[in-house]
CSV table of C-alpha atoms in Angstrom, one decimal:
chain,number,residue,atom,x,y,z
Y,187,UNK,CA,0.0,0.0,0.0
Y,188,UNK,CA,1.0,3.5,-0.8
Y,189,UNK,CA,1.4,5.7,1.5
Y,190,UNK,CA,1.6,9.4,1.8
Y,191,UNK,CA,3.7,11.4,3.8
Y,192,UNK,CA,1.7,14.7,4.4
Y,193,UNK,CA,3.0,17.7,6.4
Y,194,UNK,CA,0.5,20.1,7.7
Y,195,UNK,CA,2.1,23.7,7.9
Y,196,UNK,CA,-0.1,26.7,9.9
Y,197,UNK,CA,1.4,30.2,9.8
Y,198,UNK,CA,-1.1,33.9,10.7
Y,199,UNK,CA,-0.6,37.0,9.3
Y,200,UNK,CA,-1.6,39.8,11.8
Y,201,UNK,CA,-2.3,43.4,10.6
Y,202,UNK,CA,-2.8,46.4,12.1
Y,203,UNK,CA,-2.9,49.6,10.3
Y,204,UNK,CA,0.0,52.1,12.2
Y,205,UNK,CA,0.6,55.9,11.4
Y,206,UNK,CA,4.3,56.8,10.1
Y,207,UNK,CA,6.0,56.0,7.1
Y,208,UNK,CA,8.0,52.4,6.4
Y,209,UNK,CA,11.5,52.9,7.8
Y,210,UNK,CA,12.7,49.5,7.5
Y,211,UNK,CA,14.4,47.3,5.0
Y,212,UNK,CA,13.2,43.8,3.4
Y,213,UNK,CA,12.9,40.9,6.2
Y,214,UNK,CA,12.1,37.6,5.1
Y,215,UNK,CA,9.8,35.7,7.6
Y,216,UNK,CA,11.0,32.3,7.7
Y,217,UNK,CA,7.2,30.3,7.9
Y,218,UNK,CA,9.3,27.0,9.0
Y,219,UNK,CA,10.7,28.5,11.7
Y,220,UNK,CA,9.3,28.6,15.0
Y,221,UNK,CA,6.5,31.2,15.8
Y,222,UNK,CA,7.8,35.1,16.1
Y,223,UNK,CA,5.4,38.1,17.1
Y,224,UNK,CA,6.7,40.8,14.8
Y,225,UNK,CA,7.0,43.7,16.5
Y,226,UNK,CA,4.3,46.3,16.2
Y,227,UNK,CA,1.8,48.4,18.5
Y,228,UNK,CA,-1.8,47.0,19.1
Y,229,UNK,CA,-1.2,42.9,19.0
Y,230,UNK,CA,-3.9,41.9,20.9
Y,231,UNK,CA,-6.2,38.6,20.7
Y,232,UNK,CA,-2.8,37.9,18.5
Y,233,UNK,CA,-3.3,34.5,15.9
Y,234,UNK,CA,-0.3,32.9,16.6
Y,235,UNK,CA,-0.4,32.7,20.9
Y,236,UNK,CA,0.8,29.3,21.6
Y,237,UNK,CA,0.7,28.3,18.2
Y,238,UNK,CA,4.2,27.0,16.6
Y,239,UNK,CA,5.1,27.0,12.9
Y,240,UNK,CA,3.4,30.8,13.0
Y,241,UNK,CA,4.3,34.3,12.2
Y,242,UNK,CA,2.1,37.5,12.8
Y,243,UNK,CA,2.4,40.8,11.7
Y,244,UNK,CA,0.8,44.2,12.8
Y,245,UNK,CA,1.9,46.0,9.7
Y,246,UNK,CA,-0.4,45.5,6.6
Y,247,UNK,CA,-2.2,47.7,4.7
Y,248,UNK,CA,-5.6,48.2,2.5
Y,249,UNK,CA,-4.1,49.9,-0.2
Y,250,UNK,CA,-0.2,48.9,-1.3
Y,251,UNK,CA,-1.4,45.3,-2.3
Y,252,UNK,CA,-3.6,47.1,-4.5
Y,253,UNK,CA,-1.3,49.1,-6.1
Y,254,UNK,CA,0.7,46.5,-7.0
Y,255,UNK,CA,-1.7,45.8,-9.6
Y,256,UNK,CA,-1.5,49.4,-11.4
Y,257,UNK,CA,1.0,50.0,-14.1
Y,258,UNK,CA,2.6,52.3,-12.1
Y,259,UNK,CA,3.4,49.1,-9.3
Y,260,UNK,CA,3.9,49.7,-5.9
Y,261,UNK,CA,6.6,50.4,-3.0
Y,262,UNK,CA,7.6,46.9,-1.1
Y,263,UNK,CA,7.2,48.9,1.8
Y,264,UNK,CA,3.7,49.8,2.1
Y,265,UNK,CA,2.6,46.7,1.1
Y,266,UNK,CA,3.3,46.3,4.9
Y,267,UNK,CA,4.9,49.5,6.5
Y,268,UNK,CA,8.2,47.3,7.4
Y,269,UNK,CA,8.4,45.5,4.1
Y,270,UNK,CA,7.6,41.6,5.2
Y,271,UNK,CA,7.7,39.0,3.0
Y,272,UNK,CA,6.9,35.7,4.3
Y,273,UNK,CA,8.9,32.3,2.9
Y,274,UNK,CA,8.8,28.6,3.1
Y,275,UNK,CA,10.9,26.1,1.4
Y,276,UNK,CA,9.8,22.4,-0.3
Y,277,UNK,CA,11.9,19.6,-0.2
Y,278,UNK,CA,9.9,18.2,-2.5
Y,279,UNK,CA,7.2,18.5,-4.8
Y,280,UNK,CA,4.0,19.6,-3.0
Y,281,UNK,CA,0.1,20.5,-3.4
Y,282,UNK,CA,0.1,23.4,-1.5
Y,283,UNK,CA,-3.5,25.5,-0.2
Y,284,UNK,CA,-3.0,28.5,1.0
Y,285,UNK,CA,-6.2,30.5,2.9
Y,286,UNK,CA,-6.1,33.9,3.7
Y,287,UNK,CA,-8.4,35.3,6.3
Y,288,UNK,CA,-9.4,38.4,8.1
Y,289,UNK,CA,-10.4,38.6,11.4
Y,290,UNK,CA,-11.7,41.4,14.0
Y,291,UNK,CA,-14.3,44.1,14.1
Y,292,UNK,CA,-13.0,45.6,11.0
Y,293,UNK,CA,-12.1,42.6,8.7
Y,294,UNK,CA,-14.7,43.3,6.2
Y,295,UNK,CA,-12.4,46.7,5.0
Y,296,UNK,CA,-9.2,45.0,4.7
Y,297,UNK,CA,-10.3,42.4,1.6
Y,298,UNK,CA,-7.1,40.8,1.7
Y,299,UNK,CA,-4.9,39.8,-1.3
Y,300,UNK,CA,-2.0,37.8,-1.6
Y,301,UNK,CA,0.4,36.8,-4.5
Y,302,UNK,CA,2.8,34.3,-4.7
Y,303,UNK,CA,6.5,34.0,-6.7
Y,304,UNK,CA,9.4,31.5,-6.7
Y,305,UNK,CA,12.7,32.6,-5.1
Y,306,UNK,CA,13.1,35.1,-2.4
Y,307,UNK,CA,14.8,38.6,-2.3
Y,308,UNK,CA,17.7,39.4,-0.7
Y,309,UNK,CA,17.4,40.2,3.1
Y,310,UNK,CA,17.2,43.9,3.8
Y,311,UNK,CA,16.7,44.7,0.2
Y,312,UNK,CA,14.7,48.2,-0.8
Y,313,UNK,CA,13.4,49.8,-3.7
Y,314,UNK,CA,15.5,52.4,-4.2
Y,315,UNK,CA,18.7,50.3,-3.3
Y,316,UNK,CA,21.0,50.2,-6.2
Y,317,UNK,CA,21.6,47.9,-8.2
Y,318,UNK,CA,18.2,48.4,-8.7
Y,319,UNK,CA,17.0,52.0,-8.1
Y,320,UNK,CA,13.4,53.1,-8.1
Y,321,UNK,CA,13.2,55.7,-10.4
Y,322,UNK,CA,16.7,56.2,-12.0
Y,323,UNK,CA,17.4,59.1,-13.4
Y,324,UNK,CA,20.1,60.7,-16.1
Y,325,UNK,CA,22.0,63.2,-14.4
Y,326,UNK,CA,23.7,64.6,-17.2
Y,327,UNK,CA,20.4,66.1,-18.2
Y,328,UNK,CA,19.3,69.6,-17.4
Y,329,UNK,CA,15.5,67.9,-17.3
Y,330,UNK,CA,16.6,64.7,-15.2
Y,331,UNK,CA,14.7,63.0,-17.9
Y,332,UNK,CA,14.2,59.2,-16.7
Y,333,UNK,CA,16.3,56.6,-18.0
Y,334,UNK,CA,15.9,52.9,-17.5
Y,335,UNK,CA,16.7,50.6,-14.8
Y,336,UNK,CA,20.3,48.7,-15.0
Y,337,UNK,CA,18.3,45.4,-14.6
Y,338,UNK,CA,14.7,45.6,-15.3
Y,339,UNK,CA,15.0,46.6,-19.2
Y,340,UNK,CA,13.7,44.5,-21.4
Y,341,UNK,CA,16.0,42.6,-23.4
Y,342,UNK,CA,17.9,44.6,-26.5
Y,343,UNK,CA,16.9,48.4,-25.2
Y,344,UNK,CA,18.0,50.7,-27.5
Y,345,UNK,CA,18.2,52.9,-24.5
Y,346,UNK,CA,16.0,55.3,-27.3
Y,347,UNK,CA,14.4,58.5,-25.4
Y,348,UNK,CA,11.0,59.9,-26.9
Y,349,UNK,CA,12.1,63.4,-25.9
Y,350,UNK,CA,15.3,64.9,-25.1
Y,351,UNK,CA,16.7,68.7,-23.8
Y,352,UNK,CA,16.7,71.1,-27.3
Y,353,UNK,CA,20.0,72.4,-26.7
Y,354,UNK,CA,18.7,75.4,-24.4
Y,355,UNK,CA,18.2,73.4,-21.3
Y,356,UNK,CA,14.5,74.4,-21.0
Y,357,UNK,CA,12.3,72.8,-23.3
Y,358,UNK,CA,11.7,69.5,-25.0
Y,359,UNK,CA,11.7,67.9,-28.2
Y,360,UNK,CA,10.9,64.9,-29.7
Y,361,UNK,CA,13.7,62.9,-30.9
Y,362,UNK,CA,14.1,62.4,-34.1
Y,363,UNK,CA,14.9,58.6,-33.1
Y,364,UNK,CA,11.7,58.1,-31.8
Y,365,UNK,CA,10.2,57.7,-35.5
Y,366,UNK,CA,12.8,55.8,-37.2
Y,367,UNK,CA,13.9,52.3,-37.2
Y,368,UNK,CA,17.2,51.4,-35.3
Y,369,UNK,CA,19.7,48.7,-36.0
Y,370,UNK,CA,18.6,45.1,-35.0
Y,371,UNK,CA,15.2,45.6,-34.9
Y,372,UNK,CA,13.8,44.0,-37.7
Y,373,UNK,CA,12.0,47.4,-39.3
Y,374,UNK,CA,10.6,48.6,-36.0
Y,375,UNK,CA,10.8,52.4,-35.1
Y,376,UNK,CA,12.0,52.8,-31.7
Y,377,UNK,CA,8.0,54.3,-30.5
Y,378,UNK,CA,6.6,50.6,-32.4
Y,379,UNK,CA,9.4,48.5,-30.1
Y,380,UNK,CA,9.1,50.2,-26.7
Y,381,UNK,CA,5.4,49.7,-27.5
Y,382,UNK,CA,6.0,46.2,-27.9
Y,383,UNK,CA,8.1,45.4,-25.5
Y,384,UNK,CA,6.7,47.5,-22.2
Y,385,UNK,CA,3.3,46.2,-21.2
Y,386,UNK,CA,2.0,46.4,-17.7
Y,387,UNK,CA,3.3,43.7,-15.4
Y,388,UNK,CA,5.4,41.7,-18.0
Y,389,UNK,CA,8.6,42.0,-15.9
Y,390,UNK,CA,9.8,45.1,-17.3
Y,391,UNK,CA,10.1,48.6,-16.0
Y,392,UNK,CA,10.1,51.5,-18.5
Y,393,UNK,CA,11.2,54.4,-16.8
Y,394,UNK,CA,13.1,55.5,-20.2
Y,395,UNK,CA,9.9,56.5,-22.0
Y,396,UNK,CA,7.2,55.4,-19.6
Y,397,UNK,CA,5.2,53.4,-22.1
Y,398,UNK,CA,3.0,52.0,-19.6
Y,399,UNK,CA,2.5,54.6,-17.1
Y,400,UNK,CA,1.9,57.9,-19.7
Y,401,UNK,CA,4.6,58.8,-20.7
Y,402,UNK,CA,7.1,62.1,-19.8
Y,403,UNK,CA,5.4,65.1,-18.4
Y,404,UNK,CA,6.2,67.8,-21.2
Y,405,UNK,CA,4.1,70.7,-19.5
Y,406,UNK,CA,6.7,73.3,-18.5
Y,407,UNK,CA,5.1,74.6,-15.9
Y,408,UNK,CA,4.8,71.5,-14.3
Y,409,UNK,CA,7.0,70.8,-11.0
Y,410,UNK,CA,7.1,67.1,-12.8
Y,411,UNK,CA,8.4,68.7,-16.4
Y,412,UNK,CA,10.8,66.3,-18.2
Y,413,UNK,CA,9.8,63.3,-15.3
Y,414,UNK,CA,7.6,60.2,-16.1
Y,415,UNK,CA,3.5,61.4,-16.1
Y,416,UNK,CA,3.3,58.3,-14.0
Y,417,UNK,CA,6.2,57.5,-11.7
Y,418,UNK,CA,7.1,54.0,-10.7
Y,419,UNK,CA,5.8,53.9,-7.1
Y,420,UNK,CA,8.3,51.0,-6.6
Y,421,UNK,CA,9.1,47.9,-7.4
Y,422,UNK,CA,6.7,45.6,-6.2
Y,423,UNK,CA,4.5,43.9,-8.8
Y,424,UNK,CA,1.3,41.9,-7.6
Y,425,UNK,CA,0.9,40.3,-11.1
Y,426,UNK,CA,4.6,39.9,-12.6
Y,427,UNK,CA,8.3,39.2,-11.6
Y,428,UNK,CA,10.1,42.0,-9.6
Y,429,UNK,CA,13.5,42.4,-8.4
Y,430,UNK,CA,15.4,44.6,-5.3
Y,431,UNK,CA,19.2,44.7,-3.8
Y,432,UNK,CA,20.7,45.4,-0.9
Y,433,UNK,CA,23.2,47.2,0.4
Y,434,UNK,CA,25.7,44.4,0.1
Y,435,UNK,CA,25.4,44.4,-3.5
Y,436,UNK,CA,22.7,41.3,-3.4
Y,437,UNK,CA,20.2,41.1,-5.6
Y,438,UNK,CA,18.0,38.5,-7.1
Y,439,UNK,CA,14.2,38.5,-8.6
Y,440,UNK,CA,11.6,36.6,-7.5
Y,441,UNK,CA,8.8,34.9,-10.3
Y,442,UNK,CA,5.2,35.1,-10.7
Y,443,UNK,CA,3.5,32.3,-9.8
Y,444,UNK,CA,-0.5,33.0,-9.2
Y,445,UNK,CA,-2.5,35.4,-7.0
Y,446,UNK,CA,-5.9,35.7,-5.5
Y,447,UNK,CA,-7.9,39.0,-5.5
Y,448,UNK,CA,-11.0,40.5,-6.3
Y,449,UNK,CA,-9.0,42.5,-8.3
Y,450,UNK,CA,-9.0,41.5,-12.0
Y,451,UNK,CA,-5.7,40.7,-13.4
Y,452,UNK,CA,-4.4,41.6,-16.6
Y,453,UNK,CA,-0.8,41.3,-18.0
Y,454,UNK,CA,0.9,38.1,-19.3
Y,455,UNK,CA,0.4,35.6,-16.5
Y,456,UNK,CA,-3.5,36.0,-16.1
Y,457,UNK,CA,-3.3,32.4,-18.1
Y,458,UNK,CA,-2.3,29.3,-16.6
Y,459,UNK,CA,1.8,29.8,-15.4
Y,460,UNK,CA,4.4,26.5,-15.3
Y,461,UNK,CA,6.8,26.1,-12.3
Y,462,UNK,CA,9.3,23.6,-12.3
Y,463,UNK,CA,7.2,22.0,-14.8
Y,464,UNK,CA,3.8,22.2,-13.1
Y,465,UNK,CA,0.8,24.3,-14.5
Y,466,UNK,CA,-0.8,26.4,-12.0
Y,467,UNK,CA,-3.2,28.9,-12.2
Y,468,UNK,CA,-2.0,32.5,-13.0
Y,469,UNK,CA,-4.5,34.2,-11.0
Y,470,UNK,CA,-7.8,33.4,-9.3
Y,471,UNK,CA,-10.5,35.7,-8.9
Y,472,UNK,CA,-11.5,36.3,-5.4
Y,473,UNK,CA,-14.1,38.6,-3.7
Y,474,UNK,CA,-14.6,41.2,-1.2
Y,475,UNK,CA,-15.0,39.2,1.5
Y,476,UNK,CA,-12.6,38.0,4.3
Y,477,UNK,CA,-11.3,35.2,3.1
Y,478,UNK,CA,-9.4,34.0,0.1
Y,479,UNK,CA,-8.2,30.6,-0.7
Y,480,UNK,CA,-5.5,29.3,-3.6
Y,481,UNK,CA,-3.9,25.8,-4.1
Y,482,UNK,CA,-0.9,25.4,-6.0
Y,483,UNK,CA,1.5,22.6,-7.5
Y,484,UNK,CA,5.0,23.2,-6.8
Y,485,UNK,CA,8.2,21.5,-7.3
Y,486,UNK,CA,10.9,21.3,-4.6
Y,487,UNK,CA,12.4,25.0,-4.0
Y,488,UNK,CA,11.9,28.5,-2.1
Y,489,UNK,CA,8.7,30.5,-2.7
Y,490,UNK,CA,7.6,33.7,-1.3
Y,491,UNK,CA,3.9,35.5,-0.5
Y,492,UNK,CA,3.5,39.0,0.0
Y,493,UNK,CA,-0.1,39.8,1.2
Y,494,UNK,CA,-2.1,42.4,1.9
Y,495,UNK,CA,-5.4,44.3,1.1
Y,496,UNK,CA,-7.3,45.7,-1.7
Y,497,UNK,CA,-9.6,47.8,-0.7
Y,498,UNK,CA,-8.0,51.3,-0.9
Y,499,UNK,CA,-5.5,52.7,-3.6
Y,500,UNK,CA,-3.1,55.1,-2.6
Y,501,UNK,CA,-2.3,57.3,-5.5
Y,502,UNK,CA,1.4,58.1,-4.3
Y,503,UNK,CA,2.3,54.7,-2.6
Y,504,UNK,CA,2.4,56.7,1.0
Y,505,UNK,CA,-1.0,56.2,1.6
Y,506,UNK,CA,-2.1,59.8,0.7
Y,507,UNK,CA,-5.2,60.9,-1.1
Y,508,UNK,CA,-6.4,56.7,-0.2
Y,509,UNK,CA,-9.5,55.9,-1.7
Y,510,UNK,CA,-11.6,53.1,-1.3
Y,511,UNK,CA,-11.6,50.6,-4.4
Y,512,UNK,CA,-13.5,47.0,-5.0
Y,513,UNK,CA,-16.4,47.4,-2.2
Y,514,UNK,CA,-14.2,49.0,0.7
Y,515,UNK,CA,-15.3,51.6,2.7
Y,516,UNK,CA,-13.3,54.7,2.3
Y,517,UNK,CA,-13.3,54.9,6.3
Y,518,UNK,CA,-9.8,53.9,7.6
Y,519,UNK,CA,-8.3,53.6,4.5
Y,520,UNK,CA,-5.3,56.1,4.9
Y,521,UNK,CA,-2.4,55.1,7.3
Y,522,UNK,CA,-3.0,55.6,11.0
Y,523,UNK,CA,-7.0,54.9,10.5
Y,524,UNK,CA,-8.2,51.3,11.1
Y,525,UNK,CA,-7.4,48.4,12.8
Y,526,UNK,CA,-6.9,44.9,10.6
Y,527,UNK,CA,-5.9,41.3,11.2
Y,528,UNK,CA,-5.4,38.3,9.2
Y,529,UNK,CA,-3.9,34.9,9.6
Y,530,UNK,CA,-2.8,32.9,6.4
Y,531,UNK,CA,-3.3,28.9,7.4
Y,532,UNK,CA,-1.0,26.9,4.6
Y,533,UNK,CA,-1.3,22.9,3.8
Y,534,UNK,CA,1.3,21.3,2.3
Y,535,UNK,CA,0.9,17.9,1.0
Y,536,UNK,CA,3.6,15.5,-0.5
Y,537,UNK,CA,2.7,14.1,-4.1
Y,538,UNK,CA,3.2,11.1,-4.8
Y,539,UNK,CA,4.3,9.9,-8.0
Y,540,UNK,CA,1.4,8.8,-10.1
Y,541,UNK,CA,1.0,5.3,-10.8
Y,542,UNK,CA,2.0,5.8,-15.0
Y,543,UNK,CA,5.9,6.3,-13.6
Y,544,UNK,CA,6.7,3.3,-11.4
Y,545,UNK,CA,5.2,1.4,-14.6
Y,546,UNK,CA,7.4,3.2,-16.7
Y,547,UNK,CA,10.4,2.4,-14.4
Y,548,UNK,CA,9.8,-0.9,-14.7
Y,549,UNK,CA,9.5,-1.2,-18.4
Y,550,UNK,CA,12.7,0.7,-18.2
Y,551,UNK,CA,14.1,-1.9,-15.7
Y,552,UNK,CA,13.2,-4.7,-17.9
Y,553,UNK,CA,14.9,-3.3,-21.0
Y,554,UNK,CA,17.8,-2.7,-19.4
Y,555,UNK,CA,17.5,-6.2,-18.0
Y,556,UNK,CA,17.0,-8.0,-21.5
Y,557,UNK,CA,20.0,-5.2,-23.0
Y,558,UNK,CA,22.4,-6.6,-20.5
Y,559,UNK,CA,21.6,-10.3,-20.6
Y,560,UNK,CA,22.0,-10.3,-24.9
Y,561,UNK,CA,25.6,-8.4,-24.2
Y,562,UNK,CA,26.7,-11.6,-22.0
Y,563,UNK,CA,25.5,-14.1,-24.3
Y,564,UNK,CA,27.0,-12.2,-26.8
């Protein structure tokens, strides 16, 4: 008789919405590790007393999740207000359920969200930590007209600008580039390839041209003049692959795997996504309730989940100007307002192989068995 070995991981996720802006860096909450209260004001009632295999946070927020959805992405730090990612690692390969809940008077406004990528980012990484900077920008201009990211361009950039300084230092012009075809690109004007190859949450960040988020701002009398329309908020991406550093010269980027939100998805991993050879779902729709559910097929490795909630938008990442989006109340939905907790409670089954490979092993077996006993009577 088969038999299967099955390991049953719990882990919460605490939040309560506190005033000030993120200070700290990327920390990586180990979900294997034995239960740690992350610091924070107002744990009370908190999901993970005497429970092990738990972490709980008091940091999430309604809106950052959310704005990880937008073109214009979102800062890792809002998405809890000390940047907290939460890992696990597989030995092996594994149906995994993950449920998401929200608890407390208040749970109905959070309408939490979580996504989930393969990898994990470097500990005490940030967005605007080189080798991958926010919003980098050329300082040989008089503008500070954007340029692109050392690592998040797509692929065979030609680094082409829309607009550049007209020789005075205080005005614009189109580049006479932008309209013509460049070398290598198969007939393409540099506008037709940046159009091409710059579509929300597909990996890449545009901060050259910003295709996906407007454009460059080329009203003079703007305080923005010569800057994206749209700045990148940050780096995090609720629907795509995303990247940080640290300090230490670290970096990596972590892939796309699925999500759950009420929020629709759009960008190239809607569809069905492979990982490690398994087909997942790229994104299932949720709802504006308390409680979100997604099971996943995943080969041995390290994955990450960064939750939070979706039912404010913050229109500069800070948690300013918040208003309420898919059913959330308005109420609470700027930083220092509101009180929210969820716990996350994650299953992780072994799979076993199905019975199609130990028959094809033994075929295998018995042609190597009749192979070896023609060479000795050979």
């Amino acid at each position: 008789m088969r038999r299967s070995n099955r390991l049953n991981l719990s882990f919460a996720i605490a939040a309560l919405l506190v005033v000030g802006p993120a200070q700290a860096h990327v920390t990586n909450w180990n979900l294997l590790n034995t239960a740690t209260t992350i610091a924070g004001t107002g744990i009370n009632a908190d999901p993970c007393a005497g429970k092990t295999l738990c972490q709980s946070s008091p940091n999430f927020t309604r809106y950052s999740w959310y704005d990880g959805t937008q073109p214009q992405l979102s800062d890792s730090h809002t998405v809890t207000l000390n940047a907290e990612a939460f890992t696990f690692h597989l030995a092996a390969e594994s149906s995994v359920t993950i449920t998401d809940s929200a608890y407390g008077a208040n749970a109905s406004t959070l309408n939490p969200a979580f996504s989930v990528y393969s990898g994990v980012l470097p500990a005490l990484s940030h967005d605007q930590q080189a080798p991958d900077t926010q919003n980098p920008i050329d300082l040989d201009s008089p503008l500070y007209v954007s340029m692109m990211s050392p690592t998040d361009h797509a692929p065979g950039d030609p680094n082409i600008a829309h607009y550049i300084d007209d020789g005075t230092g205080t005005a614009l012009m189109v580049n006479p580039a932008w309209n013509q075809p460049f070398a290598g690109s198969n007939g393409l004007t540099a506008e037709q390839w940046y159009t091409a190859n710059y579509t929300p949450h597909n990996g890449y960040r545009d901060t050259l041209n910003g295709t996906q988020t407007g454009g460059i701002d080329t009203n003079p009398n703007s305080g923005n003049y010569g800057s994206l329309l749209n700045p990148y908020l940050g780096q995090f991406d609720a629907y795509g692959n995303w990247s940080m550093g640290n300090a230490n010269g670290d970096w990596s980027r972590i892939n796309y795997i699925s999500s759950v939100s009420a929020t629709a998805c759009n960008g190239p991993h809607c569809g069905s996504t492979t990982t490690g050879g398994f087909a997942n779902p790229g994104h299932v729709a949720g709802n504006n309730g308390s409680v979100e559910t997604l099971i996943l097929h995943l080969a041995a490795g390290d994955y990450t989940i960064w939750a939070g909630g979706e039912s404010g938008d913050s229109l500069d990442g800070q948690g300013h100007g918040c208003i309420g989006v898919n059913g959330g109340a308005n109420l609470g939905c700027s930083a220092g307002a509101g009180t929210y907790r969820a716990a996350i409670s994650v299953e992780i089954a072994a799979v076993p192989l199905p019975s199609s490979v130990w028959l094809f092993g033994s075929a295998l077996a018995g042609v190597v068995g009749v192979r070896r006993r023609s060479a000795l009577s050979a």
